[in-house]
Each structure stands twice: as C-alpha cells, then as structure tokens.
C-alpha cells in the first residue's frame, strides 16, 4: 500500500517518518475496515428487515453478550492505539544526549538558527545527513510553531520558555519548514529552507558561516566580530588604553614589537601583520603590552578576518 502512503503523506525525510507513517496508515486502514463493516451491516439490516406487507418483524430490545462485545472490543482497541502512540511520543519527546544542538528563535516573521560554534543563519538551515539534531527553541514575541513536514516533527514555540524537538535526517536535499501557529499577518511567509547536506557539503557551508556576512559591508561585519568574538574586551576603538593596543589609527603606522624569540623590531601594521596577530598573537607583541591574547586560529573564518581587517583600516 506504498502508493496510498506516498499519495497522502509528504516524503519521508527522517528516521521518525517510517514509524509515524506506519501508525498513521494502520489507523487509516482500521478506520476504512470499520467504516465499511458498520455501513455494510447497516445496509444489510435495512434490507433484511425492510417493510414487507403482512410480515411480522420480531421485536427485540436487548442482547447483553452483543452489547458487551461492541463496547469492550473498541475499548481495548483504543487503549492499544493509545499506548502505541505514547511509545512514539516518548521517543520523540526526549533527545539523545549526543545530538548536535541548534538553537531556534522564532520571531515575527522569520526563523533564526544558531549553531554550536555561534554561527547564525536566518531562514536557512543546514544539517548533515544521518546526524541526530536537537532543536532548542524559543520565541521573541508571540506563539509560533516549528513544523517540518518531511521530518514529521512539529512543536509550538513559546516566548519566555524553551521547547525542543529532535530528529535524524535521512533524505538529502532541500526540505521546507514552516510556521504552523497563526502569528500575525506575515504568518504564511514565515518559512525556512532546510538543507540536508552530505558531511562535505555541510563542512563547506560551516566554513563560510552561512550567508549572514553577505548582508553587511566588510567594515560593518568586522565591527560585529569585534563585539561578538570578544575583541572589544581588550581593544578600544576610540584611542583609549586597554589591555591591548587600541585599533584607532593603528593601520599603516609603524609599531615596535617584541618577537616570540626575544628580538625587538619595527613593523608596519598592514593586512599581513593584523592577520598574524589574530592567528598567532604571540609572534609579535606590541611594545608595552603583555602576551595575554589567546589565539583565534580556528575561531575566525576568512570572511570574519577580512571584516576585522577592513574595520581596523576604517578606524583612522
Ligand atoms: Cu510564526 Cu505563524
């Protein structure tokens, strides 16, 4: 009966889908069989005991065994279905501990996703195939509902509270997620594309950190990084002294530095020096400062480094 399932239900995108569809189809078939049986019996009795002139219809008010059977059997059936559904629900409710965690924020009218490394994306989500993903979700304004039909998951998103869902994607390619709780005039536009990538595609996407950077100039993107990556803690942008050299007016100027092997040099602050100072801060420490900066190797993407350099250049 695969044809009926695929005609009625969206493609199966997660490990949940098979199980949920099986319960769905079992209940559907049970309903079809019971419907035909009940309507068939009604039709038969209506015909069998139809009015025939002169025939005496037997008068019957009770049949205790029959009444017990048609009360107890459906009761057992319903209780059975309840526990079958409960079993699936319990599995669905608790995410495995080793799942990759993604934060979901719903707001009028967009979806924001945040990855374990701080990468953010809007209305676009990439996850690797066959990896269990756990979504921790909240709303910044009103009720929303995160619904991914292909994955057979759906749960309300509530302000000031966290709700969760999880699944293991099995089908590569693009899937749709949408808001399933009426949330205002933009409700029907509140959609996100969910891409299930191969491991290589996923890593490639993560390396650029999504598309957020494309909506900023390099300088503006650099300023965001200055704040987000913690540069602001030690580097001022207004010339004031802090734990590290101020960024104001630094670019293009000569500075005296101490190299990691103890030499004293004069270098010009250019792109190469800035890049080296982010990735190997200890290599050349500006005279008068301590060697306290942690390395940002692996913590900054190319577009973030470019942004920071552009931002420092702009601070003249
Ligand atoms: Cu958000 Cu409907």
Short mmCIF file of C-alpha atoms and ligand atoms in Angstrom, two decimals:
data_model
loop_
_atom_site.label_atom_id
_atom_site.label_comp_id
_atom_site.label_asym_id
_atom_site.label_seq_id
_atom_site.Cartn_x
_atom_site.Cartn_y
_atom_site.Cartn_z
CA UNK A 1 0.00 0.00 0.00
CA UNK A 2 3.01 2.24 -0.54
CA UNK A 3 1.14 4.11 -3.33
CA UNK A 4 -1.53 5.24 -0.86
CA UNK A 5 1.03 6.35 1.71
CA UNK A 6 3.04 8.39 -0.79
CA UNK A 7 -0.16 9.92 -2.18
CA UNK A 8 -1.31 11.02 1.27
CA UNK A 9 1.90 11.94 3.10
CA UNK A 10 4.98 14.06 2.35
CA UNK A 11 8.31 12.34 1.53
CA UNK A 12 9.97 10.54 4.42
CA UNK A 13 12.91 12.73 5.47
CA UNK A 14 13.82 11.38 8.89
CA UNK A 15 14.18 8.17 10.81
CA UNK A 16 10.90 9.04 12.57
CA UNK A 17 8.93 9.15 9.36
CA UNK A 18 8.67 5.40 8.78
CA UNK A 19 7.41 4.71 12.28
CA UNK A 20 4.94 7.58 12.34
CA UNK A 21 3.63 6.77 8.88
CA UNK A 22 3.15 3.14 9.89
CA UNK A 23 0.94 4.12 12.83
CA UNK A 24 -0.91 6.60 10.62
CA UNK A 25 -1.57 4.04 7.91
CA UNK A 26 -2.58 1.36 10.43
CA UNK A 27 -5.18 3.72 11.93
CA UNK A 28 -6.34 4.72 8.46
CA UNK A 29 -6.84 1.10 7.39
CA UNK A 30 -8.53 0.23 10.65
CA UNK A 31 -10.94 3.14 10.06
CA UNK A 32 -11.61 2.02 6.49
CA UNK A 33 -12.34 -1.57 7.55
CA UNK A 34 -14.57 -0.49 10.47
CA UNK A 35 -16.39 2.06 8.32
CA UNK A 36 -17.13 -0.46 5.58
CA UNK A 37 -18.13 -3.11 8.15
CA UNK A 38 -20.51 -0.81 10.04
CA UNK A 39 -22.07 0.80 6.96
CA UNK A 40 -22.30 -2.63 5.29
CA UNK A 41 -24.09 -4.13 8.30
CA UNK A 42 -26.49 -1.16 8.41
CA UNK A 43 -27.34 -1.56 4.75
CA UNK A 44 -27.80 -5.31 5.15
CA UNK A 45 -30.13 -4.95 8.15
CA UNK A 46 -32.12 -2.19 6.44
CA UNK A 47 -32.68 -4.50 3.50
CA UNK A 48 -33.14 -7.70 5.53
CA UNK A 49 -35.79 -6.23 7.82
CA UNK A 50 -37.41 -3.91 5.30
CA UNK A 51 -41.18 -3.48 5.37
CA UNK A 52 -43.00 -6.33 3.70
CA UNK A 53 -46.79 -6.25 3.86
CA UNK A 54 -48.08 -8.97 6.19
CA UNK A 55 -44.62 -9.86 7.67
CA UNK A 56 -44.33 -9.80 11.44
CA UNK A 57 -40.94 -8.22 12.48
CA UNK A 58 -39.51 -9.83 15.63
CA UNK A 59 -39.41 -7.30 18.49
CA UNK A 60 -36.09 -7.27 20.35
CA UNK A 61 -34.86 -4.73 22.96
CA UNK A 62 -31.66 -6.25 24.42
CA UNK A 63 -28.78 -8.57 23.64
CA UNK A 64 -26.36 -8.43 26.55
CA UNK A 65 -23.49 -10.53 25.08
CA UNK A 66 -23.58 -8.49 21.86
CA UNK A 67 -23.58 -5.17 23.74
CA UNK A 68 -20.59 -6.25 25.86
CA UNK A 69 -18.68 -7.28 22.73
CA UNK A 70 -19.23 -4.00 20.89
CA UNK A 71 -18.27 -1.95 23.98
CA UNK A 72 -15.27 -3.91 25.19
CA UNK A 73 -13.61 -4.58 21.81
CA UNK A 74 -13.45 -0.90 20.76
CA UNK A 75 -12.26 0.00 24.27
CA UNK A 76 -9.36 -2.45 24.00
CA UNK A 77 -8.62 -1.19 20.51
CA UNK A 78 -8.49 2.45 21.68
CA UNK A 79 -6.31 1.65 24.70
CA UNK A 80 -3.96 -0.30 22.40
CA UNK A 81 -3.74 2.63 19.99
CA UNK A 82 -3.09 4.99 22.88
CA UNK A 83 -0.09 3.02 24.09
CA UNK A 84 1.23 2.61 20.57
CA UNK A 85 1.06 6.37 20.12
CA UNK A 86 2.52 7.01 23.57
CA UNK A 87 5.54 4.85 22.77
CA UNK A 88 6.30 7.00 19.71
CA UNK A 89 5.60 10.20 21.62
CA UNK A 90 8.04 9.28 24.41
CA UNK A 91 10.78 8.59 21.88
CA UNK A 92 10.03 11.89 20.19
CA UNK A 93 9.99 13.85 23.46
CA UNK A 94 13.50 13.10 24.73
CA UNK A 95 16.53 13.85 22.55
CA UNK A 96 19.56 11.55 22.78
CA UNK A 97 22.39 13.15 24.75
CA UNK A 98 24.94 13.06 21.93
CA UNK A 99 22.81 15.03 19.47
CA UNK A 100 24.10 18.19 17.79
CA UNK A 101 22.26 21.15 19.29
CA UNK A 102 20.79 24.01 17.28
CA UNK A 103 19.08 27.00 18.86
CA UNK A 104 15.95 28.17 17.08
CA UNK A 105 14.44 31.59 17.61
CA UNK A 106 11.09 32.39 16.06
CA UNK A 107 10.00 35.98 15.68
CA UNK A 108 7.55 37.91 13.55
CA UNK A 109 8.23 36.78 10.86
CA UNK A 110 11.44 34.88 10.49
CA UNK A 111 13.42 31.96 11.78
CA UNK A 112 16.87 32.39 13.25
CA UNK A 113 19.15 29.41 13.77
CA UNK A 114 22.29 29.29 15.86
CA UNK A 115 24.86 26.52 15.62
CA UNK A 116 27.08 25.15 18.41
CA UNK A 117 30.01 27.34 17.26
CA UNK A 118 27.96 30.55 17.28
CA UNK A 119 27.27 30.65 13.54
CA UNK A 120 23.88 32.14 12.83
CA UNK A 121 21.63 31.97 9.84
CA UNK A 122 18.22 33.31 9.00
CA UNK A 123 15.53 31.28 7.22
CA UNK A 124 18.14 28.81 6.06
CA UNK A 125 19.28 25.77 7.95
CA UNK A 126 21.97 23.26 7.03
CA UNK A 127 22.34 19.93 8.79
CA UNK A 128 24.45 16.89 7.97
CA UNK A 129 22.68 13.73 6.85
CA UNK A 130 22.30 10.85 9.34
CA UNK A 131 23.36 13.02 12.31
CA UNK A 132 20.88 13.48 15.11
CA UNK A 133 19.95 17.12 15.59
CA UNK A 134 18.32 18.54 18.69
CA UNK A 135 16.50 21.85 18.35
CA UNK A 136 16.10 24.06 21.41
CA UNK A 137 13.52 26.67 20.54
CA UNK A 138 12.08 29.88 21.89
CA UNK A 139 10.16 32.90 20.64
CA UNK A 140 10.98 36.58 20.94
CA UNK A 141 7.40 37.73 20.63
CA UNK A 142 4.30 35.59 20.16
CA UNK A 143 3.45 31.91 19.75
CA UNK A 144 4.91 30.21 16.69
CA UNK A 145 5.23 26.56 15.74
CA UNK A 146 8.22 24.90 14.13
CA UNK A 147 6.92 22.40 11.63
CA UNK A 148 8.99 20.30 9.22
CA UNK A 149 6.53 18.03 7.40
CA UNK A 150 9.18 15.82 5.76
CA UNK A 151 10.75 15.10 9.16
CA UNK A 152 7.35 14.53 10.83
CA UNK A 153 8.15 16.99 13.61
CA UNK A 154 6.09 19.90 14.84
CA UNK A 155 6.12 21.78 18.11
CA UNK A 156 4.95 25.11 19.48
CA UNK A 157 7.47 27.85 20.18
CA UNK A 158 6.62 29.91 23.22
CA UNK A 159 8.02 33.23 24.49
CA UNK A 160 9.95 33.01 27.78
CA UNK A 161 10.10 29.27 27.59
CA UNK A 162 12.10 26.59 25.76
CA UNK A 163 10.60 23.72 23.81
CA UNK A 164 12.53 21.05 21.96
CA UNK A 165 12.34 18.63 19.10
CA UNK A 166 14.88 16.32 17.56
CA UNK A 167 15.24 14.05 14.56
CA UNK A 168 17.79 12.27 12.41
CA UNK A 169 17.59 13.41 8.79
CA UNK A 170 17.92 10.61 6.26
CA UNK A 171 16.94 12.23 2.94
CA UNK A 172 19.46 14.56 1.26
CA UNK A 173 18.33 17.78 -0.35
CA UNK A 174 16.02 20.67 0.31
CA UNK A 175 13.07 20.44 2.70
CA UNK A 176 10.64 23.07 3.87
CA UNK A 177 9.97 24.17 7.39
CA UNK A 178 7.12 26.48 8.13
CA UNK A 179 5.28 28.16 10.97
CA UNK A 180 2.19 26.23 11.99
CA UNK A 181 0.68 28.60 14.53
CA UNK A 182 -1.09 31.73 13.34
CA UNK A 183 1.17 34.61 14.43
CA UNK A 184 0.08 37.70 12.54
CA UNK A 185 -0.10 38.97 9.01
CA UNK A 186 3.27 37.54 7.95
CA UNK A 187 2.48 34.06 9.25
CA UNK A 188 2.24 32.41 5.84
CA UNK A 189 5.62 33.89 4.81
CA UNK A 190 7.35 32.52 7.88
CA UNK A 191 9.22 29.73 6.16
CA UNK A 192 12.73 28.41 6.19
CA UNK A 193 14.65 26.17 3.84
CA UNK A 194 16.15 23.15 5.48
CA UNK A 195 19.07 21.61 3.62
CA UNK A 196 20.20 18.12 4.49
CA UNK A 197 23.81 18.06 3.29
CA UNK A 198 26.45 15.41 2.90
CA UNK A 199 29.19 15.74 5.50
CA UNK A 200 31.46 17.52 2.97
CA UNK A 201 28.75 19.97 1.86
CA UNK A 202 27.93 20.69 5.46
CA UNK A 203 31.55 21.39 6.38
CA UNK A 204 31.90 23.66 3.38
CA UNK A 205 28.83 25.60 4.41
CA UNK A 206 30.03 25.87 8.02
CA UNK A 207 33.41 27.17 6.83
CA UNK A 208 31.76 30.29 5.45
CA UNK A 209 29.42 30.51 8.42
CA UNK A 210 26.33 30.82 6.34
CA UNK A 211 25.22 33.84 4.42
CA UNK A 212 24.80 36.36 7.24
CA UNK A 213 28.06 38.13 6.32
CA UNK A 214 26.78 38.86 2.82
CA UNK A 215 24.28 41.36 4.15
CA UNK A 216 26.98 43.61 5.65
CA UNK A 217 29.84 45.68 4.27
CA UNK A 218 33.21 44.21 5.32
CA UNK A 219 33.67 47.10 7.81
CA UNK A 220 30.26 46.58 9.39
CA UNK A 221 30.86 42.83 9.52
CA UNK A 222 34.22 43.48 11.19
CA UNK A 223 32.59 45.69 13.81
CA UNK A 224 30.10 42.90 14.59
CA UNK A 225 33.02 40.48 15.04
CA UNK A 226 34.82 42.98 17.29
CA UNK A 227 31.85 42.73 19.60
CA UNK A 228 30.87 39.09 19.07
CA UNK A 229 34.29 37.48 19.32
CA UNK A 230 35.28 39.42 22.38
CA UNK A 231 37.92 41.74 20.78
CA UNK A 232 36.10 44.62 22.49
CA UNK A 233 37.23 43.39 25.90
CA UNK A 234 40.86 44.39 25.22
CA UNK A 235 40.93 46.60 22.11
CA UNK A 236 39.29 50.01 22.20
CA UNK A 237 38.19 51.76 19.02
CA UNK A 238 38.38 55.32 20.35
CA UNK A 239 42.09 55.52 21.17
CA UNK A 240 41.70 54.81 24.89
CA UNK A 241 44.20 52.50 26.53
CA UNK A 242 43.11 48.99 27.41
CA UNK A 243 44.72 45.56 27.83
CA UNK A 244 45.62 45.56 24.14
CA UNK A 245 46.54 48.30 21.65
CA UNK A 246 43.67 50.50 20.54
CA UNK A 247 42.53 49.94 16.97
CA UNK A 248 42.02 53.62 16.30
CA UNK A 249 44.58 54.99 13.88
CA UNK A 250 46.64 51.81 14.07
CA UNK A 251 46.57 50.76 10.44
CA UNK A 252 49.53 51.77 8.31
CA UNK A 253 51.58 53.04 11.29
CA UNK A 254 54.93 51.61 12.36
CA UNK A 255 54.99 49.88 15.74
CA UNK A 256 57.77 48.47 17.87
CA UNK A 257 57.17 44.81 18.62
CA UNK A 258 58.81 42.03 20.59
CA UNK A 259 59.02 38.77 18.64
CA UNK A 260 58.46 35.40 20.25
CA UNK A 261 62.22 34.69 20.08
CA UNK A 262 63.00 37.85 22.05
CA UNK A 263 64.01 40.29 19.28
CA UNK A 264 62.80 43.87 19.06
CA UNK A 265 61.65 45.03 15.62
CA UNK A 266 59.75 47.83 13.99
CA UNK A 267 56.95 46.65 11.71
CA UNK A 268 54.19 48.38 9.80
CA UNK A 269 50.65 47.49 10.76
CA UNK A 270 49.35 46.05 7.49
CA UNK A 271 46.96 43.25 6.48
CA UNK A 272 49.63 40.57 6.98
CA UNK A 273 50.53 41.82 10.47
CA UNK A 274 46.89 42.01 11.53
CA UNK A 275 46.16 38.51 10.27
CA UNK A 276 49.22 37.11 12.03
CA UNK A 277 48.25 38.90 15.23
CA UNK A 278 44.80 37.29 15.19
CA UNK A 279 46.03 33.77 14.45
CA UNK A 280 49.40 33.81 16.26
CA UNK A 281 49.19 36.74 18.66
CA UNK A 282 52.40 35.82 20.47
CA UNK A 283 54.52 36.12 17.30
CA UNK A 284 54.91 39.92 17.55
CA UNK A 285 53.72 41.67 20.69
CA UNK A 286 53.46 45.46 20.56
CA UNK A 287 55.97 47.01 22.94
CA UNK A 288 54.42 47.93 26.27
CA UNK A 289 51.75 45.19 26.19
CA UNK A 290 51.70 41.76 27.73
CA UNK A 291 51.45 38.50 25.86
CA UNK A 292 47.90 37.71 27.00
CA UNK A 293 45.88 37.42 23.82
CA UNK A 294 44.55 33.93 23.02
CA UNK A 295 44.95 32.60 19.51
CA UNK A 296 41.93 32.84 17.24
CA UNK A 297 43.18 30.11 14.95
CA UNK A 298 40.11 28.04 14.06
CA UNK A 299 37.78 30.54 15.71
CA UNK A 300 37.74 33.11 12.91
CA UNK A 301 36.60 32.41 9.38
CA UNK A 302 38.17 34.04 6.35
CA UNK A 303 35.21 36.41 5.91
CA UNK A 304 35.49 37.40 9.58
CA UNK A 305 39.24 38.06 9.32
CA UNK A 306 38.63 40.14 6.17
CA UNK A 307 35.90 42.03 8.00
CA UNK A 308 38.12 42.74 11.02
CA UNK A 309 40.97 43.97 8.83
CA UNK A 310 38.56 46.22 6.90
CA UNK A 311 37.15 47.54 10.16
CA UNK A 312 40.57 48.31 11.65
CA UNK A 313 41.54 50.05 8.39
CA UNK A 314 38.42 52.20 8.61
CA UNK A 315 39.27 53.39 12.14
CA UNK A 316 41.51 56.28 11.18
CU1 LIG B 1 5.09 32.37 13.22
CU2 LIG B 1 2.94 31.71 12.35
#
